[in-house]
PDB file of C-alpha atoms in Angstrom:
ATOM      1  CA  UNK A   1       0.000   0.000   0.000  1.00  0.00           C
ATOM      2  CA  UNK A   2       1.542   3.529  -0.698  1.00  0.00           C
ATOM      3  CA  UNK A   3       1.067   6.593   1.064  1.00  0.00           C
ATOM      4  CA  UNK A   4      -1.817   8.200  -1.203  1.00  0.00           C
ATOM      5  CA  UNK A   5      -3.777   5.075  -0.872  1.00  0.00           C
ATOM      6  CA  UNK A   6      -3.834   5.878   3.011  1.00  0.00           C
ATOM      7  CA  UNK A   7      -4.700   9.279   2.584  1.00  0.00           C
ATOM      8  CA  UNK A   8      -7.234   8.560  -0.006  1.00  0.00           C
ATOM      9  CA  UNK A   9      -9.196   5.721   2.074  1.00  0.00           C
ATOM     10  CA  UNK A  10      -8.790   8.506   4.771  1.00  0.00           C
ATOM     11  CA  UNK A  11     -10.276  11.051   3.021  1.00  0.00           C
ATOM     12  CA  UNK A  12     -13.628   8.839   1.907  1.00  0.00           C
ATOM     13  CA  UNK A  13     -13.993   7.279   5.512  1.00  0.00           C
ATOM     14  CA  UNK A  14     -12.146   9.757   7.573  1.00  0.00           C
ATOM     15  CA  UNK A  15     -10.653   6.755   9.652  1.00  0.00           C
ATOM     16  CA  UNK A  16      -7.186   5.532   9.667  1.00  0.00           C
ATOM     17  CA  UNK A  17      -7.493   1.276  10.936  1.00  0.00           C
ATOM     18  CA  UNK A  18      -8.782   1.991  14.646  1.00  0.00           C
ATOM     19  CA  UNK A  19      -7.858   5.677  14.188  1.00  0.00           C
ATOM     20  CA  UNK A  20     -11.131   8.005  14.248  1.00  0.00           C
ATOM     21  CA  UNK A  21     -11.856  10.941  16.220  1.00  0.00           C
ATOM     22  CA  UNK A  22     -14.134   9.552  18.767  1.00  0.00           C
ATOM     23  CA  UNK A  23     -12.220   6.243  19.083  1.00  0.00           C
ATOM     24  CA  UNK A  24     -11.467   4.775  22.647  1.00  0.00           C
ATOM     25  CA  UNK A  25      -7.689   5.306  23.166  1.00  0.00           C
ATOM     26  CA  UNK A  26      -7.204   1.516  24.537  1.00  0.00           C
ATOM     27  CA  UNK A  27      -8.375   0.483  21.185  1.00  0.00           C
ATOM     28  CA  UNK A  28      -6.245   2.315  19.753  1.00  0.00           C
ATOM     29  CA  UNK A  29      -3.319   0.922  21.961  1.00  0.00           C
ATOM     30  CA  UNK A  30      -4.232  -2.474  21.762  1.00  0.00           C
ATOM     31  CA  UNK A  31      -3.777  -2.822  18.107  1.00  0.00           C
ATOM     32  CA  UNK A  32      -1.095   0.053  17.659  1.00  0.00           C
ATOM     33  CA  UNK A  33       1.283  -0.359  20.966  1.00  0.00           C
ATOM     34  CA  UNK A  34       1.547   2.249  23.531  1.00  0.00           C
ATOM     35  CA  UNK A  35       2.467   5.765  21.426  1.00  0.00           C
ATOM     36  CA  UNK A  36       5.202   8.125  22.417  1.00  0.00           C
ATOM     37  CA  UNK A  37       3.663  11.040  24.315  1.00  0.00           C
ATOM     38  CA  UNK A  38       4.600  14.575  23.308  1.00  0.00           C
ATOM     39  CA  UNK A  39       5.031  17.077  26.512  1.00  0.00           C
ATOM     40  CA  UNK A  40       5.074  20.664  25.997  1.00  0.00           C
ATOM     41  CA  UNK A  41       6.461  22.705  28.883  1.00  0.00           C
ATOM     42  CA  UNK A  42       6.325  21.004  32.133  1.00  0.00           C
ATOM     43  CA  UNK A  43       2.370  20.996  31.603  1.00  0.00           C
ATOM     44  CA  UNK A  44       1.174  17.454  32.197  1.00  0.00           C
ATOM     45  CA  UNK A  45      -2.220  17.691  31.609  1.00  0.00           C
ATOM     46  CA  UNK A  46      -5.682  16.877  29.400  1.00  0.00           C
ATOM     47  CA  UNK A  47      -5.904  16.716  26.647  1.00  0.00           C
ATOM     48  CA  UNK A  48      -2.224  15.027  26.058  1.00  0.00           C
ATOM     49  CA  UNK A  49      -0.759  14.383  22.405  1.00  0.00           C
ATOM     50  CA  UNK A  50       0.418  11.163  21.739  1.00  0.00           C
ATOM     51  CA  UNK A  51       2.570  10.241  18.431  1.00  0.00           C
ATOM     52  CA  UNK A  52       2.993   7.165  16.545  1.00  0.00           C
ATOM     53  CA  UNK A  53       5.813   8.287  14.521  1.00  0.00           C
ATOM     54  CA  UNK A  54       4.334  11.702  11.948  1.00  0.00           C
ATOM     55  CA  UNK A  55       0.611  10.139  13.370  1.00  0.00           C
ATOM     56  CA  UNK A  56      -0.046  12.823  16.159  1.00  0.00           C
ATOM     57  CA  UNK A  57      -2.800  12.875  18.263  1.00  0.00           C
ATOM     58  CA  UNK A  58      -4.682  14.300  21.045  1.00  0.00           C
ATOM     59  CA  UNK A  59      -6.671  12.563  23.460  1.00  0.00           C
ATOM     60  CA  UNK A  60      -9.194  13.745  26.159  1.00  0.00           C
ATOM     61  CA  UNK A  61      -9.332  12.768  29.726  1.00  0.00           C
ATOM     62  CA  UNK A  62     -12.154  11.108  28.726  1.00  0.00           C
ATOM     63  CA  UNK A  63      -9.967   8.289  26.574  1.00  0.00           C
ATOM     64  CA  UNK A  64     -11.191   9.314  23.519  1.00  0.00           C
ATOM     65  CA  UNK A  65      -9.046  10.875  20.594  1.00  0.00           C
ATOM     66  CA  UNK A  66     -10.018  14.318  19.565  1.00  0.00           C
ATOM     67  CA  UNK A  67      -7.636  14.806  17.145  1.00  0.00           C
ATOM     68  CA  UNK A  68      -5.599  13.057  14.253  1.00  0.00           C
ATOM     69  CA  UNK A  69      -2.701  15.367  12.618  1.00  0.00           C
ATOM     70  CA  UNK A  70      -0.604  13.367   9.703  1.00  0.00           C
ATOM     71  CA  UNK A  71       2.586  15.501   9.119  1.00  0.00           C
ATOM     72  CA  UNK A  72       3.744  14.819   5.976  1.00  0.00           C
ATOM     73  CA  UNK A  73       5.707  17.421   5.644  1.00  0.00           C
ATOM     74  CA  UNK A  74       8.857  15.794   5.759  1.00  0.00           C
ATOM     75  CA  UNK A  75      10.930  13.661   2.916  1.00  0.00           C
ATOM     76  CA  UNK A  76       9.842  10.128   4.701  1.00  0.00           C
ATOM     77  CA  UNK A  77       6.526   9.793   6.789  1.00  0.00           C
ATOM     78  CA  UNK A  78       7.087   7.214   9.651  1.00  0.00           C
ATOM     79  CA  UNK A  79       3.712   5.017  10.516  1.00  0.00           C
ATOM     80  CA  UNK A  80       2.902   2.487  13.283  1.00  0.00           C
ATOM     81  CA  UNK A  81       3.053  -0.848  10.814  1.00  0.00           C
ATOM     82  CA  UNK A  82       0.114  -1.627  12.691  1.00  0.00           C
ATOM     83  CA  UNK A  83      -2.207   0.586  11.034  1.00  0.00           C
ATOM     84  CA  UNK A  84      -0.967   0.398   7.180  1.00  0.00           C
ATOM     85  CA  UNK A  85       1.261  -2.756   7.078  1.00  0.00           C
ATOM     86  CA  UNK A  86       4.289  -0.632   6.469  1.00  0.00           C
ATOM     87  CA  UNK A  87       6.092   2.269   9.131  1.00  0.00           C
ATOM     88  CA  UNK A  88       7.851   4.109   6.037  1.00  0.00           C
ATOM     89  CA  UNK A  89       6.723   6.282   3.092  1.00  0.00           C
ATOM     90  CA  UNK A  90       8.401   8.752   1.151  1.00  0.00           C
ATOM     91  CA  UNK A  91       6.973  11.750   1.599  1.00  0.00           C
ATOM     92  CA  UNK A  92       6.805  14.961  -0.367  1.00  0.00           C
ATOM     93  CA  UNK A  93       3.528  14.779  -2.200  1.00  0.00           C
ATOM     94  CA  UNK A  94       2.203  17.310  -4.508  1.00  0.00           C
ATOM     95  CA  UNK A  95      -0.983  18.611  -4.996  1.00  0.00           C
ATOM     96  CA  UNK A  96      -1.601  17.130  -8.438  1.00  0.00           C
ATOM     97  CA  UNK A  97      -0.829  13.516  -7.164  1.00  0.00           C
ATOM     98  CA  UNK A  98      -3.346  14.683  -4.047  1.00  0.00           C
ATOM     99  CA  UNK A  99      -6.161  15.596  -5.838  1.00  0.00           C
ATOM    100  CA  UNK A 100      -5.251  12.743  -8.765  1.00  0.00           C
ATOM    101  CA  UNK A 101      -6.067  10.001  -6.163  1.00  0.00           C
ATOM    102  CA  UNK A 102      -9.129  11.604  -4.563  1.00  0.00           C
ATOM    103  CA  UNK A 103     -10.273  11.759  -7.848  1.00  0.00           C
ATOM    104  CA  UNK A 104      -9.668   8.378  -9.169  1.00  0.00           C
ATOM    105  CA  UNK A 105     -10.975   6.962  -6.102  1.00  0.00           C
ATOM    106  CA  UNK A 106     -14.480   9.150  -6.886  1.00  0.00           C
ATOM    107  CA  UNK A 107     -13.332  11.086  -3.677  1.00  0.00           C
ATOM    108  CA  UNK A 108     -15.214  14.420  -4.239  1.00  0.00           C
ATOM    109  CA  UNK A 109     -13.330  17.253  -2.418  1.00  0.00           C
ATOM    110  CA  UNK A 110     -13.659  21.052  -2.409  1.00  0.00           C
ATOM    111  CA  UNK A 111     -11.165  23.977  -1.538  1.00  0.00           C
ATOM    112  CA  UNK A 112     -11.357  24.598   1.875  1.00  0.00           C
ATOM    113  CA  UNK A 113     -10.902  28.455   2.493  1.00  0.00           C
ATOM    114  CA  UNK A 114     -10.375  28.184   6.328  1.00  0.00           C
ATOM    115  CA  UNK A 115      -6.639  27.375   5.591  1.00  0.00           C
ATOM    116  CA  UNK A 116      -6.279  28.453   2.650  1.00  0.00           C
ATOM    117  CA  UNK A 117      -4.299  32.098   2.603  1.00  0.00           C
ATOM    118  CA  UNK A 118      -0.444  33.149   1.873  1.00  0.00           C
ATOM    119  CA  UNK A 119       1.584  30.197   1.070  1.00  0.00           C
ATOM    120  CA  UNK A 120      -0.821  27.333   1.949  1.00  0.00           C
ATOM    121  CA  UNK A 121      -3.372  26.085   0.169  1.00  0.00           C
ATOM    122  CA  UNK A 122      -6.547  23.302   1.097  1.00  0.00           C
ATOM    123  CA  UNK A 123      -9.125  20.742   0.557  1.00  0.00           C
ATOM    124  CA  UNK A 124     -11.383  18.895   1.963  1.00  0.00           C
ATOM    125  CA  UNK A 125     -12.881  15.380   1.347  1.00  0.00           C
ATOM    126  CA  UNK A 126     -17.271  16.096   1.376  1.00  0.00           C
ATOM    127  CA  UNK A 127     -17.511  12.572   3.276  1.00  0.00           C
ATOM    128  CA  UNK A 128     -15.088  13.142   5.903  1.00  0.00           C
ATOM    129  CA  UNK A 129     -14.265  15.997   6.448  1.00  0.00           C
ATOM    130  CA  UNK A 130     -10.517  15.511   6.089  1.00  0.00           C
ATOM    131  CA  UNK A 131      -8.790  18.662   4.855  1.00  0.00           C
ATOM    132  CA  UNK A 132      -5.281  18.051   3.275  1.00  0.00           C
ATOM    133  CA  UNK A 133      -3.021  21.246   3.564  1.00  0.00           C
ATOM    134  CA  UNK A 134      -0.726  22.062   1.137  1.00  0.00           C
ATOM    135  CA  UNK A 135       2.509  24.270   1.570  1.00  0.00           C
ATOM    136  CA  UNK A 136       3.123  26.415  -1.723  1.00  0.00           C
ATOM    137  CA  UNK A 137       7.262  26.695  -1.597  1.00  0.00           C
ATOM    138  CA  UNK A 138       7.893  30.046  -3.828  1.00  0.00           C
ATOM    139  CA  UNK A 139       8.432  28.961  -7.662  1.00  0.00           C
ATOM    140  CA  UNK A 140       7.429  25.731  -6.888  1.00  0.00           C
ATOM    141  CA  UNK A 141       4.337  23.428  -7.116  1.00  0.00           C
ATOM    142  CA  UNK A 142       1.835  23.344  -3.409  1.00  0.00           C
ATOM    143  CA  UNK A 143       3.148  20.157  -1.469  1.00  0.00           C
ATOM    144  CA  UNK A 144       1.117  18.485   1.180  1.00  0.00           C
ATOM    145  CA  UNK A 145       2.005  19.335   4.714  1.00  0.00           C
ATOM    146  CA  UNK A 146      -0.385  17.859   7.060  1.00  0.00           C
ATOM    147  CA  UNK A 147      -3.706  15.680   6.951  1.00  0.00           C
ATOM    148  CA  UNK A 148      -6.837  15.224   9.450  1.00  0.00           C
ATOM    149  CA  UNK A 149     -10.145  15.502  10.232  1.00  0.00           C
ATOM    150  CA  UNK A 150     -11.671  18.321  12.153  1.00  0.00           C
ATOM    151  CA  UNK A 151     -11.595  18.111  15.359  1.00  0.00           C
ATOM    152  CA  UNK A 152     -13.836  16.368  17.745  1.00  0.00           C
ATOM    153  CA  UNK A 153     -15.940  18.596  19.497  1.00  0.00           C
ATOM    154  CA  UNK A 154     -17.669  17.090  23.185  1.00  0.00           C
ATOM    155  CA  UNK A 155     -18.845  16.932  26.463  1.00  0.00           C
ATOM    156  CA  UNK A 156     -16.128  15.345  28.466  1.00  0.00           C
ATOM    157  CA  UNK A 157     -18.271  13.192  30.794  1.00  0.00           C
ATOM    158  CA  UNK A 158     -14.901  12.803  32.634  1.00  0.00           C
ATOM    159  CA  UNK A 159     -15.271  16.552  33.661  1.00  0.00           C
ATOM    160  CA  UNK A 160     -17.178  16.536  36.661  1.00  0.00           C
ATOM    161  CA  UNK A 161     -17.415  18.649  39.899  1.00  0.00           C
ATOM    162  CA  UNK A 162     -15.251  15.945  41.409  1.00  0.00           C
ATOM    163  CA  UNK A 163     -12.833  15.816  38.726  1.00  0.00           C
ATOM    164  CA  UNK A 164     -12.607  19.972  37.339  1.00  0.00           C
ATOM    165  CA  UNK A 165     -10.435  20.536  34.583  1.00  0.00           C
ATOM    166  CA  UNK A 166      -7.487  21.398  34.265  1.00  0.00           C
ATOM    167  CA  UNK A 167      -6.355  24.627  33.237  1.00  0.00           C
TER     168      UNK A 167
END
């Protein structure tokens, strides 16, 4: 499987394997392994971002992931062999090829203006919601820079008067 049959299966179901916003995080670790987690600061609180190689993603005290980032920015994307068969992929992708696969896979898409200003350009997939983000390098054609779906929006039942939030 290449990388742009990933993305494109992404794009039409918005899930990657177990991967979905929404998805219980020991589902996720039971068929991926336990995930390096990313601190920022000396902050060690919810929601906490958790990587599987360029697979980011955010998780709520709650256990469930509220958001999937896919940096493919670099020259080789690194993925938990769990989820694709493979870890490696070379990275690098262009627009055309982007927007090639979507379409041969009957992927309908649109521009997506949110992120779409200066040097960046985007789409996003109508049945998932997944917006691919391009980085246009000066003289050069847009290359893709990071993939996911928008993010998961809820009522933390783990917030509670007995367990506040944290700021």
């Amino acid at each position: 499987m290449e990388l742009l049959d990933v993305l494109t299966e992404f794009a039409q179901s918005g899930q990657l394997g177990p991967l979905s916003n929404g998805a219980a995080w020991d589902t996720v670790t039971a068929v991926l392994g336990e995930p390096f987690e990313v601190v920022i600061g000396k902050r060690h609180s919810w929601p906490r971002l958790f990587a599987y190689g360029d697979l980011e993603l955010s998780v709520c005290r709650c256990q469930k992931i509220i958001l999937i980032c896919l940096q493919t920015w670099r020259d080789g994307i690194d993925l938990p062999a769990g989820l694709v068969g493979r870890e490696a992929f070379p990275g690098n992708l262009t627009y055309a090829d982007v927007i090639e696969s979507l379409d041969r896979a009957g992927c309908t898409w649109r521009p997506y203006t949110p992120l779409t200003f200066g040097n960046q350009c985007s789409v996003q997939a109508m049945s998932s919601g997944v917006v691919f983000v391009f980085e246009i390098p000066e003289g050069e054609d847009p290359v893709l820079n990071v993939v996911g779906p928008p993010p998961r929006q809820h009522d933390c039942p783990a917030v509670t008067e007995t367990t506040p939030a944290t700021p």
